[in-house]
C-alpha cells in the first residue's frame, strides 16, 4: 500500500478542498493526479469520498469533523448536534444512514480514532474550544 507523503489537503471556509505539494506549497489542480493519491490519514468532511455523511437537511457547517480508521474502512463524524456517527469508508452515495450514532454534548465535537479501532472502541471525543 502506497501512502502520499508529499501532499497536504486543506478545507477552506468556502467549503472547497484544496491539495498542495509539500514542502513547495504548490497547489495541485489536476483532478486526475489528486484522484491517484492514497492518503495516509483522512480528517476532512469534504470530498467525493464522504458525500454520504451529509443528511438530507444538513447545512455545510453542521458536520464539523471526520476521521477514517487506521484500516481505512470506517469513518466517524462529529456534528453541531453532539452526534458521533459511524459510516463505512468511502461513503460516496448521498444521504447514507450511519450504522451507529451516539449523542455526546449539545455543541460541536472533535473526534479521533483510537489506535485499536473497532466498533466497540472507536472514538475519543474532545470538547471544542471556542477561543
mmCIF file of N, CA and C in Angstrom:
data_model
loop_
_atom_site.group_PDB
_atom_site.id
_atom_site.type_symbol
_atom_site.label_atom_id
_atom_site.label_comp_id
_atom_site.label_asym_id
_atom_site.label_seq_id
_atom_site.Cartn_x
_atom_site.Cartn_y
_atom_site.Cartn_z
ATOM 1 N N UNK A 1 0.836 -1.174 0.000
ATOM 2 C CA UNK A 1 0.000 0.000 0.000
ATOM 3 C C UNK A 1 0.886 1.244 0.000
ATOM 4 N N UNK A 2 0.678 2.136 -0.926
ATOM 5 C CA UNK A 2 1.460 3.364 -1.005
ATOM 6 C C UNK A 2 0.713 4.481 -0.295
ATOM 7 N N UNK A 3 1.468 5.321 0.394
ATOM 8 C CA UNK A 3 0.869 6.466 1.056
ATOM 9 C C UNK A 3 1.519 7.731 0.530
ATOM 10 N N UNK A 4 0.729 8.770 0.435
ATOM 11 C CA UNK A 4 1.244 10.048 -0.010
ATOM 12 C C UNK A 4 1.993 10.716 1.133
ATOM 13 N N UNK A 5 3.223 11.096 0.869
ATOM 14 C CA UNK A 5 3.986 11.827 1.868
ATOM 15 C C UNK A 5 4.390 13.190 1.327
ATOM 16 N N UNK A 6 3.897 13.534 0.152
ATOM 17 C CA UNK A 6 4.321 14.781 -0.474
ATOM 18 C C UNK A 6 3.153 15.723 -0.726
ATOM 19 N N UNK A 7 1.987 15.454 -0.163
ATOM 20 C CA UNK A 7 0.852 16.332 -0.376
ATOM 21 C C UNK A 7 0.129 16.595 0.937
ATOM 22 N N UNK A 8 -0.586 17.701 0.953
ATOM 23 C CA UNK A 8 -1.402 18.061 2.100
ATOM 24 C C UNK A 8 -2.746 18.545 1.584
ATOM 25 N N UNK A 9 -3.816 18.167 2.294
ATOM 26 C CA UNK A 9 -5.162 18.539 1.884
ATOM 27 C C UNK A 9 -5.730 19.485 2.927
ATOM 28 N N UNK A 10 -6.345 20.577 2.463
ATOM 29 C CA UNK A 10 -6.993 21.514 3.375
ATOM 30 C C UNK A 10 -8.411 21.785 2.895
ATOM 31 N N UNK A 11 -9.269 22.133 3.837
ATOM 32 C CA UNK A 11 -10.625 22.548 3.516
ATOM 33 C C UNK A 11 -10.727 24.029 3.846
ATOM 34 N N UNK A 12 -11.335 24.786 2.953
ATOM 35 C CA UNK A 12 -11.400 26.224 3.141
ATOM 36 C C UNK A 12 -12.734 26.635 3.746
ATOM 37 N N UNK A 13 -12.820 27.861 4.174
ATOM 38 C CA UNK A 13 -14.061 28.407 4.709
ATOM 39 C C UNK A 13 -15.168 28.451 3.677
ATOM 40 N N UNK A 14 -14.801 28.386 2.393
ATOM 41 C CA UNK A 14 -15.805 28.363 1.331
ATOM 42 C C UNK A 14 -16.147 26.926 0.928
ATOM 43 N N UNK A 15 -15.746 25.968 1.769
ATOM 44 C CA UNK A 15 -16.067 24.552 1.587
ATOM 45 C C UNK A 15 -15.540 24.001 0.267
ATOM 46 N N UNK A 16 -14.285 24.307 -0.007
ATOM 47 C CA UNK A 16 -13.586 23.743 -1.154
ATOM 48 C C UNK A 16 -12.387 22.976 -0.647
ATOM 49 N N UNK A 17 -12.163 21.813 -1.245
ATOM 50 C CA UNK A 17 -10.997 21.011 -0.877
ATOM 51 C C UNK A 17 -9.845 21.432 -1.769
ATOM 52 N N UNK A 18 -8.708 21.732 -1.169
ATOM 53 C CA UNK A 18 -7.520 22.109 -1.918
ATOM 54 C C UNK A 18 -6.381 21.187 -1.521
ATOM 55 N N UNK A 19 -5.558 20.818 -2.500
ATOM 56 C CA UNK A 19 -4.443 19.906 -2.259
ATOM 57 C C UNK A 19 -3.154 20.611 -2.667
ATOM 58 N N UNK A 20 -2.140 20.501 -1.794
ATOM 59 C CA UNK A 20 -0.867 21.167 -2.026
ATOM 60 C C UNK A 20 0.284 20.178 -1.940
ATOM 61 N N UNK A 21 1.333 20.442 -2.745
ATOM 62 C CA UNK A 21 2.571 19.681 -2.632
ATOM 63 C C UNK A 21 3.331 20.179 -1.415
ATOM 64 N N UNK A 22 4.008 19.260 -0.749
ATOM 65 C CA UNK A 22 4.832 19.618 0.393
ATOM 66 C C UNK A 22 6.269 19.276 0.037
ATOM 67 N N UNK A 23 7.260 20.100 0.267
ATOM 68 C CA UNK A 23 7.217 21.355 1.001
ATOM 69 C C UNK A 23 7.060 22.587 0.110
ATOM 70 N N UNK A 24 6.903 22.420 -1.200
ATOM 71 C CA UNK A 24 6.883 23.586 -2.092
ATOM 72 C C UNK A 24 5.673 24.483 -1.886
ATOM 73 N N UNK A 25 4.548 23.917 -1.435
ATOM 74 C CA UNK A 25 3.333 24.707 -1.254
ATOM 75 C C UNK A 25 2.573 24.936 -2.541
ATOM 76 N N UNK A 26 2.997 24.288 -3.627
ATOM 77 C CA UNK A 26 2.322 24.452 -4.913
ATOM 78 C C UNK A 26 0.986 23.714 -4.884
ATOM 79 N N UNK A 27 -0.081 24.414 -5.281
ATOM 80 C CA UNK A 27 -1.406 23.796 -5.291
ATOM 81 C C UNK A 27 -1.534 22.837 -6.466
ATOM 82 N N UNK A 28 -2.054 21.635 -6.199
ATOM 83 C CA UNK A 28 -2.345 20.671 -7.256
ATOM 84 C C UNK A 28 -3.760 20.932 -7.743
ATOM 85 N N UNK A 29 -3.922 21.076 -9.045
ATOM 86 C CA UNK A 29 -5.247 21.339 -9.597
ATOM 87 C C UNK A 29 -5.697 20.259 -10.580
ATOM 88 N N UNK A 30 -4.787 19.391 -11.001
ATOM 89 C CA UNK A 30 -5.121 18.308 -11.926
ATOM 90 C C UNK A 30 -5.876 17.218 -11.155
ATOM 91 N N UNK A 31 -7.174 17.094 -11.408
ATOM 92 C CA UNK A 31 -8.004 16.152 -10.668
ATOM 93 C C UNK A 31 -7.541 14.716 -10.851
ATOM 94 N N UNK A 32 -7.008 14.373 -12.004
ATOM 95 C CA UNK A 32 -6.512 13.014 -12.238
ATOM 96 C C UNK A 32 -5.346 12.698 -11.298
ATOM 97 N N UNK A 33 -4.480 13.661 -11.055
ATOM 98 C CA UNK A 33 -3.355 13.484 -10.129
ATOM 99 C C UNK A 33 -3.884 13.352 -8.703
ATOM 100 N N UNK A 34 -4.811 14.208 -8.328
ATOM 101 C CA UNK A 34 -5.383 14.185 -6.987
ATOM 102 C C UNK A 34 -6.097 12.859 -6.728
ATOM 103 N N UNK A 35 -6.819 12.353 -7.711
ATOM 104 C CA UNK A 35 -7.563 11.102 -7.562
ATOM 105 C C UNK A 35 -6.650 9.903 -7.324
ATOM 106 N N UNK A 36 -5.391 9.972 -7.755
ATOM 107 C CA UNK A 36 -4.453 8.861 -7.582
ATOM 108 C C UNK A 36 -3.749 8.875 -6.228
ATOM 109 N N UNK A 37 -3.970 9.900 -5.434
ATOM 110 C CA UNK A 37 -3.308 9.996 -4.130
ATOM 111 C C UNK A 37 -3.976 9.039 -3.154
ATOM 112 N N UNK A 38 -3.176 8.265 -2.444
ATOM 113 C CA UNK A 38 -3.655 7.449 -1.334
ATOM 114 C C UNK A 38 -3.256 8.181 -0.067
ATOM 115 N N UNK A 39 -4.249 8.634 0.682
ATOM 116 C CA UNK A 39 -3.987 9.440 1.866
ATOM 117 C C UNK A 39 -3.610 8.555 3.049
ATOM 118 N N UNK A 40 -2.591 8.948 3.779
ATOM 119 C CA UNK A 40 -2.179 8.210 4.977
ATOM 120 C C UNK A 40 -3.197 8.398 6.093
ATOM 121 N N UNK A 41 -3.840 9.564 6.137
ATOM 122 C CA UNK A 41 -4.905 9.838 7.101
ATOM 123 C C UNK A 41 -5.998 10.614 6.393
ATOM 124 N N UNK A 42 -7.187 10.617 6.973
ATOM 125 C CA UNK A 42 -8.307 11.376 6.405
ATOM 126 C C UNK A 42 -9.080 12.005 7.549
ATOM 127 N N UNK A 43 -9.126 13.347 7.578
ATOM 128 C CA UNK A 43 -9.877 14.056 8.602
ATOM 129 C C UNK A 43 -10.761 15.138 7.994
ATOM 130 N N UNK A 44 -11.033 15.030 6.712
ATOM 131 C CA UNK A 44 -11.806 16.055 6.015
ATOM 132 C C UNK A 44 -13.281 15.685 5.917
ATOM 133 N N UNK A 45 -14.146 16.702 5.998
ATOM 134 C CA UNK A 45 -15.577 16.491 5.777
ATOM 135 C C UNK A 45 -15.949 16.792 4.335
ATOM 136 N N UNK A 46 -14.955 17.079 3.508
ATOM 137 C CA UNK A 46 -15.199 17.416 2.108
ATOM 138 C C UNK A 46 -14.593 16.364 1.177
ATOM 139 N N UNK A 47 -15.231 16.173 0.033
ATOM 140 C CA UNK A 47 -14.707 15.280 -0.986
ATOM 141 C C UNK A 47 -15.725 14.245 -1.415
ATOM 142 N N UNK A 48 -15.506 13.707 -2.602
ATOM 143 C CA UNK A 48 -16.411 12.688 -3.151
ATOM 144 C C UNK A 48 -16.485 11.458 -2.258
ATOM 145 N N UNK A 49 -15.418 11.190 -1.512
ATOM 146 C CA UNK A 49 -15.359 10.001 -0.671
ATOM 147 C C UNK A 49 -16.264 10.090 0.558
ATOM 148 N N UNK A 50 -16.739 11.284 0.897
ATOM 149 C CA UNK A 50 -17.543 11.467 2.109
ATOM 150 C C UNK A 50 -18.873 12.186 1.856
ATOM 151 N N UNK A 51 -19.347 12.148 0.652
ATOM 152 C CA UNK A 51 -20.631 12.800 0.330
ATOM 153 C C UNK A 51 -21.757 12.250 1.188
ATOM 154 N N UNK A 52 -21.714 10.976 1.505
ATOM 155 C CA UNK A 52 -22.793 10.329 2.237
ATOM 156 C C UNK A 52 -22.943 10.734 3.686
ATOM 157 N N UNK A 53 -21.981 11.443 4.263
ATOM 158 C CA UNK A 53 -22.080 11.826 5.675
ATOM 159 C C UNK A 53 -23.074 12.952 5.897
ATOM 160 N N UNK A 54 -23.469 13.619 4.839
ATOM 161 C CA UNK A 54 -24.360 14.770 4.943
ATOM 162 C C UNK A 54 -25.808 14.314 4.856
ATOM 163 N N UNK A 55 -26.597 14.620 5.887
ATOM 164 C CA UNK A 55 -28.011 14.254 5.842
ATOM 165 C C UNK A 55 -28.750 15.156 4.860
ATOM 166 N N UNK A 56 -29.925 14.767 4.521
ATOM 167 C CA UNK A 56 -30.719 15.485 3.514
ATOM 168 C C UNK A 56 -30.903 16.961 3.858
ATOM 169 N N UNK A 57 -31.021 17.297 5.137
ATOM 170 C CA UNK A 57 -31.308 18.675 5.529
ATOM 171 C C UNK A 57 -30.118 19.377 6.187
ATOM 172 N N UNK A 58 -28.942 18.784 6.089
ATOM 173 C CA UNK A 58 -27.756 19.368 6.726
ATOM 174 C C UNK A 58 -27.277 20.603 5.975
ATOM 175 N N UNK A 59 -26.787 21.557 6.752
ATOM 176 C CA UNK A 59 -26.113 22.706 6.174
ATOM 177 C C UNK A 59 -24.619 22.423 6.176
ATOM 178 N N UNK A 60 -23.875 23.196 5.380
ATOM 179 C CA UNK A 60 -22.450 22.930 5.237
ATOM 180 C C UNK A 60 -21.690 22.917 6.549
ATOM 181 N N UNK A 61 -22.084 23.762 7.487
ATOM 182 C CA UNK A 61 -21.344 23.868 8.742
ATOM 183 C C UNK A 61 -21.787 22.857 9.791
ATOM 184 N N UNK A 62 -22.783 22.022 9.507
ATOM 185 C CA UNK A 62 -23.314 21.099 10.514
ATOM 186 C C UNK A 62 -22.348 19.983 10.891
ATOM 187 N N UNK A 63 -21.656 19.403 9.920
ATOM 188 C CA UNK A 63 -20.685 18.338 10.205
ATOM 189 C C UNK A 63 -19.320 18.999 10.360
ATOM 190 N N UNK A 64 -18.746 18.870 11.558
ATOM 191 C CA UNK A 64 -17.524 19.605 11.881
ATOM 192 C C UNK A 64 -16.244 18.826 11.692
ATOM 193 N N UNK A 65 -16.302 17.529 11.905
ATOM 194 C CA UNK A 65 -15.061 16.769 11.883
ATOM 195 C C UNK A 65 -15.327 15.337 11.448
ATOM 196 N N UNK A 66 -14.293 14.745 10.913
ATOM 197 C CA UNK A 66 -14.363 13.358 10.449
ATOM 198 C C UNK A 66 -12.988 12.732 10.612
ATOM 199 N N UNK A 67 -12.981 11.422 10.778
ATOM 200 C CA UNK A 67 -11.706 10.713 10.898
ATOM 201 C C UNK A 67 -11.903 9.282 10.408
ATOM 202 N N UNK A 68 -11.017 8.848 9.524
ATOM 203 C CA UNK A 68 -11.067 7.483 8.984
ATOM 204 C C UNK A 68 -10.214 6.583 9.864
ATOM 205 N N UNK A 69 -10.702 5.358 10.075
ATOM 206 C CA UNK A 69 -9.964 4.380 10.883
ATOM 207 C C UNK A 69 -8.623 4.059 10.237
ATOM 208 N N UNK A 70 -7.718 3.532 11.041
ATOM 209 C CA UNK A 70 -6.395 3.166 10.535
ATOM 210 C C UNK A 70 -6.478 2.101 9.447
ATOM 211 N N UNK A 71 -7.500 1.268 9.515
ATOM 212 C CA UNK A 71 -7.683 0.238 8.490
ATOM 213 C C UNK A 71 -8.274 0.813 7.209
ATOM 214 N N UNK A 72 -8.820 2.031 7.273
ATOM 215 C CA UNK A 72 -9.367 2.677 6.094
ATOM 216 C C UNK A 72 -10.759 2.212 5.710
ATOM 217 N N UNK A 73 -11.471 1.518 6.596
ATOM 218 C CA UNK A 73 -12.788 1.000 6.210
ATOM 219 C C UNK A 73 -13.953 1.653 6.958
ATOM 220 N N UNK A 74 -13.664 2.416 8.013
ATOM 221 C CA UNK A 74 -14.717 3.083 8.763
ATOM 222 C C UNK A 74 -14.402 4.562 8.900
ATOM 223 N N UNK A 75 -15.457 5.348 9.051
ATOM 224 C CA UNK A 75 -15.349 6.793 9.195
ATOM 225 C C UNK A 75 -16.262 7.232 10.328
ATOM 226 N N UNK A 76 -15.754 8.037 11.244
ATOM 227 C CA UNK A 76 -16.604 8.616 12.284
ATOM 228 C C UNK A 76 -16.683 10.112 12.052
ATOM 229 N N UNK A 77 -17.847 10.694 12.367
ATOM 230 C CA UNK A 77 -18.044 12.121 12.205
ATOM 231 C C UNK A 77 -18.588 12.717 13.500
ATOM 232 N N UNK A 78 -18.371 14.008 13.681
ATOM 233 C CA UNK A 78 -18.944 14.763 14.785
ATOM 234 C C UNK A 78 -19.659 15.968 14.222
ATOM 235 N N UNK A 79 -20.790 16.345 14.828
ATOM 236 C CA UNK A 79 -21.556 17.460 14.265
ATOM 237 C C UNK A 79 -22.015 18.454 15.324
ATOM 238 N N UNK A 80 -22.671 19.507 14.874
ATOM 239 C CA UNK A 80 -23.147 20.573 15.744
ATOM 240 C C UNK A 80 -24.215 20.124 16.726
ATOM 241 N N UNK A 81 -24.804 18.982 16.495
ATOM 242 C CA UNK A 81 -25.886 18.499 17.337
ATOM 243 C C UNK A 81 -25.390 17.522 18.410
ATOM 244 N N UNK A 82 -24.053 17.384 18.511
ATOM 245 C CA UNK A 82 -23.467 16.496 19.500
ATOM 246 C C UNK A 82 -23.519 15.036 19.108
ATOM 247 N N UNK A 83 -23.770 14.747 17.848
ATOM 248 C CA UNK A 83 -23.858 13.371 17.365
ATOM 249 C C UNK A 83 -22.495 12.899 16.877
ATOM 250 N N UNK A 84 -22.148 11.688 17.247
ATOM 251 C CA UNK A 84 -20.983 10.996 16.708
ATOM 252 C C UNK A 84 -21.527 9.817 15.931
ATOM 253 N N UNK A 85 -21.198 9.763 14.631
ATOM 254 C CA UNK A 85 -21.782 8.749 13.746
ATOM 255 C C UNK A 85 -20.697 7.906 13.096
ATOM 256 N N UNK A 86 -21.018 6.653 12.839
ATOM 257 C CA UNK A 86 -20.107 5.715 12.189
ATOM 258 C C UNK A 86 -20.625 5.377 10.803
ATOM 259 N N UNK A 87 -19.754 5.465 9.798
ATOM 260 C CA UNK A 87 -20.073 5.137 8.412
ATOM 261 C C UNK A 87 -19.024 4.181 7.865
ATOM 262 N N UNK A 88 -19.370 3.480 6.786
ATOM 263 C CA UNK A 88 -18.364 2.763 6.011
ATOM 264 C C UNK A 88 -17.578 3.801 5.224
ATOM 265 N N UNK A 89 -16.307 3.530 4.954
ATOM 266 C CA UNK A 89 -15.485 4.427 4.138
ATOM 267 C C UNK A 89 -14.921 3.648 2.959
ATOM 268 N N UNK A 90 -14.991 4.224 1.753
ATOM 269 C CA UNK A 90 -15.562 5.523 1.433
ATOM 270 C C UNK A 90 -17.086 5.509 1.508
ATOM 271 N N UNK A 91 -17.651 6.711 1.478
ATOM 272 C CA UNK A 91 -19.093 6.899 1.634
ATOM 273 C C UNK A 91 -19.573 7.824 0.505
ATOM 274 N N UNK A 92 -19.511 7.346 -0.766
ATOM 275 C CA UNK A 92 -19.735 8.225 -1.913
ATOM 276 C C UNK A 92 -21.194 8.450 -2.312
ATOM 277 N N UNK A 93 -22.126 7.707 -1.739
ATOM 278 C CA UNK A 93 -23.541 7.887 -2.094
ATOM 279 C C UNK A 93 -24.182 8.908 -1.167
ATOM 280 N N UNK A 94 -25.069 9.740 -1.681
ATOM 281 C CA UNK A 94 -25.726 10.766 -0.873
ATOM 282 C C UNK A 94 -26.658 10.159 0.173
ATOM 283 N N UNK A 95 -26.743 10.850 1.323
ATOM 284 C CA UNK A 95 -27.722 10.584 2.380
ATOM 285 C C UNK A 95 -27.654 9.162 2.945
ATOM 286 N N UNK A 96 -26.462 8.662 3.197
ATOM 287 C CA UNK A 96 -26.289 7.333 3.763
ATOM 288 C C UNK A 96 -26.634 7.376 5.252
ATOM 289 N N UNK A 97 -27.322 6.366 5.730
ATOM 290 C CA UNK A 97 -27.612 6.268 7.167
ATOM 291 C C UNK A 97 -26.380 5.739 7.871
ATOM 292 N N UNK A 98 -26.068 6.320 9.000
ATOM 293 C CA UNK A 98 -24.925 5.840 9.768
ATOM 294 C C UNK A 98 -25.286 4.497 10.389
ATOM 295 N N UNK A 99 -24.271 3.669 10.635
ATOM 296 C CA UNK A 99 -24.528 2.362 11.239
ATOM 297 C C UNK A 99 -24.481 2.431 12.757
ATOM 298 N N UNK A 100 -24.070 3.556 13.296
ATOM 299 C CA UNK A 100 -24.024 3.743 14.739
ATOM 300 C C UNK A 100 -24.092 5.237 15.001
ATOM 301 N N UNK A 101 -24.767 5.623 16.070
ATOM 302 C CA UNK A 101 -24.866 7.032 16.409
ATOM 303 C C UNK A 101 -24.982 7.169 17.915
ATOM 304 N N UNK A 102 -24.242 8.116 18.474
ATOM 305 C CA UNK A 102 -24.400 8.396 19.892
ATOM 306 C C UNK A 102 -24.398 9.901 20.102
ATOM 307 N N UNK A 103 -25.077 10.351 21.124
ATOM 308 C CA UNK A 103 -25.134 11.764 21.446
ATOM 309 C C UNK A 103 -24.116 12.040 22.539
ATOM 310 N N UNK A 104 -23.309 13.083 22.339
ATOM 311 C CA UNK A 104 -22.298 13.408 23.338
ATOM 312 C C UNK A 104 -22.674 14.697 24.054
ATOM 313 N N UNK A 105 -22.476 15.816 23.434
ATOM 314 C CA UNK A 105 -22.781 17.110 24.033
ATOM 315 C C UNK A 105 -23.641 17.899 23.061
ATOM 316 N N UNK A 106 -24.306 18.950 23.524
ATOM 317 C CA UNK A 106 -25.130 19.725 22.601
ATOM 318 C C UNK A 106 -24.329 20.649 21.700
ATOM 319 N N UNK A 107 -23.017 20.665 21.835
ATOM 320 C CA UNK A 107 -22.187 21.518 20.988
ATOM 321 C C UNK A 107 -21.323 20.664 20.077
ATOM 322 N N UNK A 108 -20.566 21.341 19.234
ATOM 323 C CA UNK A 108 -19.710 20.635 18.286
ATOM 324 C C UNK A 108 -18.685 19.773 19.007
ATOM 325 N N UNK A 109 -18.277 18.674 18.378
ATOM 326 C CA UNK A 109 -17.272 17.788 18.950
ATOM 327 C C UNK A 109 -16.137 17.601 17.962
ATOM 328 N N UNK A 110 -14.971 17.281 18.485
ATOM 329 C CA UNK A 110 -13.834 16.866 17.682
ATOM 330 C C UNK A 110 -13.636 15.399 17.966
ATOM 331 N N UNK A 111 -13.224 14.651 16.965
ATOM 332 C CA UNK A 111 -13.094 13.215 17.150
ATOM 333 C C UNK A 111 -11.745 12.720 16.688
ATOM 334 N N UNK A 112 -11.349 11.592 17.212
ATOM 335 C CA UNK A 112 -10.137 10.929 16.790
ATOM 336 C C UNK A 112 -10.325 9.436 16.928
ATOM 337 N N UNK A 113 -9.607 8.704 16.128
ATOM 338 C CA UNK A 113 -9.712 7.250 16.150
ATOM 339 C C UNK A 113 -8.720 6.698 17.158
ATOM 340 N N UNK A 114 -9.174 5.798 17.988
ATOM 341 C CA UNK A 114 -8.267 5.108 18.888
ATOM 342 C C UNK A 114 -7.348 4.210 18.079
ATOM 343 N N UNK A 115 -6.161 3.978 18.570
ATOM 344 C CA UNK A 115 -5.208 3.178 17.804
ATOM 345 C C UNK A 115 -5.696 1.751 17.584
ATOM 346 N N UNK A 116 -6.504 1.230 18.499
ATOM 347 C CA UNK A 116 -7.054 -0.121 18.317
ATOM 348 C C UNK A 116 -8.520 0.004 17.901
ATOM 349 N N UNK A 117 -8.741 0.596 16.739
ATOM 350 C CA UNK A 117 -10.089 0.895 16.264
ATOM 351 C C UNK A 117 -10.914 -0.367 16.086
ATOM 352 N N UNK A 118 -12.089 -0.356 16.665
ATOM 353 C CA UNK A 118 -13.073 -1.407 16.430
ATOM 354 C C UNK A 118 -14.435 -0.793 16.646
ATOM 355 N N UNK A 119 -15.485 -1.524 16.374
ATOM 356 C CA UNK A 119 -16.820 -0.977 16.579
ATOM 357 C C UNK A 119 -17.146 -0.866 18.065
ATOM 358 N N UNK A 120 -16.384 -1.492 18.931
ATOM 359 C CA UNK A 120 -16.591 -1.354 20.367
ATOM 360 C C UNK A 120 -15.828 -0.174 20.948
ATOM 361 N N UNK A 121 -14.652 0.079 20.432
ATOM 362 C CA UNK A 121 -13.779 1.127 20.966
ATOM 363 C C UNK A 121 -13.331 2.000 19.802
ATOM 364 N N UNK A 122 -14.176 2.938 19.432
ATOM 365 C CA UNK A 122 -13.864 3.636 18.200
ATOM 366 C C UNK A 122 -13.509 5.095 18.338
ATOM 367 N N UNK A 123 -13.986 5.781 19.355
ATOM 368 C CA UNK A 123 -13.889 7.225 19.318
ATOM 369 C C UNK A 123 -13.444 7.804 20.651
ATOM 370 N N UNK A 124 -12.632 8.828 20.574
ATOM 371 C CA UNK A 124 -12.394 9.695 21.712
ATOM 372 C C UNK A 124 -13.039 11.021 21.348
ATOM 373 N N UNK A 125 -13.759 11.632 22.248
ATOM 374 C CA UNK A 125 -14.343 12.941 21.953
ATOM 375 C C UNK A 125 -13.687 13.986 22.823
ATOM 376 N N UNK A 126 -13.499 15.142 22.247
ATOM 377 C CA UNK A 126 -12.884 16.263 22.944
ATOM 378 C C UNK A 126 -13.763 17.473 22.722
ATOM 379 N N UNK A 127 -14.157 18.179 23.777
ATOM 380 C CA UNK A 127 -14.960 19.400 23.578
ATOM 381 C C UNK A 127 -14.184 20.399 22.758
ATOM 382 N N UNK A 128 -14.850 21.057 21.818
ATOM 383 C CA UNK A 128 -14.209 22.095 21.023
ATOM 384 C C UNK A 128 -13.962 23.314 21.890
ATOM 385 N N UNK A 129 -12.864 23.953 21.649
ATOM 386 C CA UNK A 129 -12.552 25.177 22.370
ATOM 387 C C UNK A 129 -12.994 26.356 21.541
ATOM 388 N N UNK A 130 -13.806 27.201 22.092
ATOM 389 C CA UNK A 130 -14.250 28.403 21.398
ATOM 390 C C UNK A 130 -13.476 29.584 21.960
ATOM 391 N N UNK A 131 -12.310 29.836 21.371
ATOM 392 C CA UNK A 131 -11.443 30.916 21.866
ATOM 393 C C UNK A 131 -11.691 32.181 21.092
#
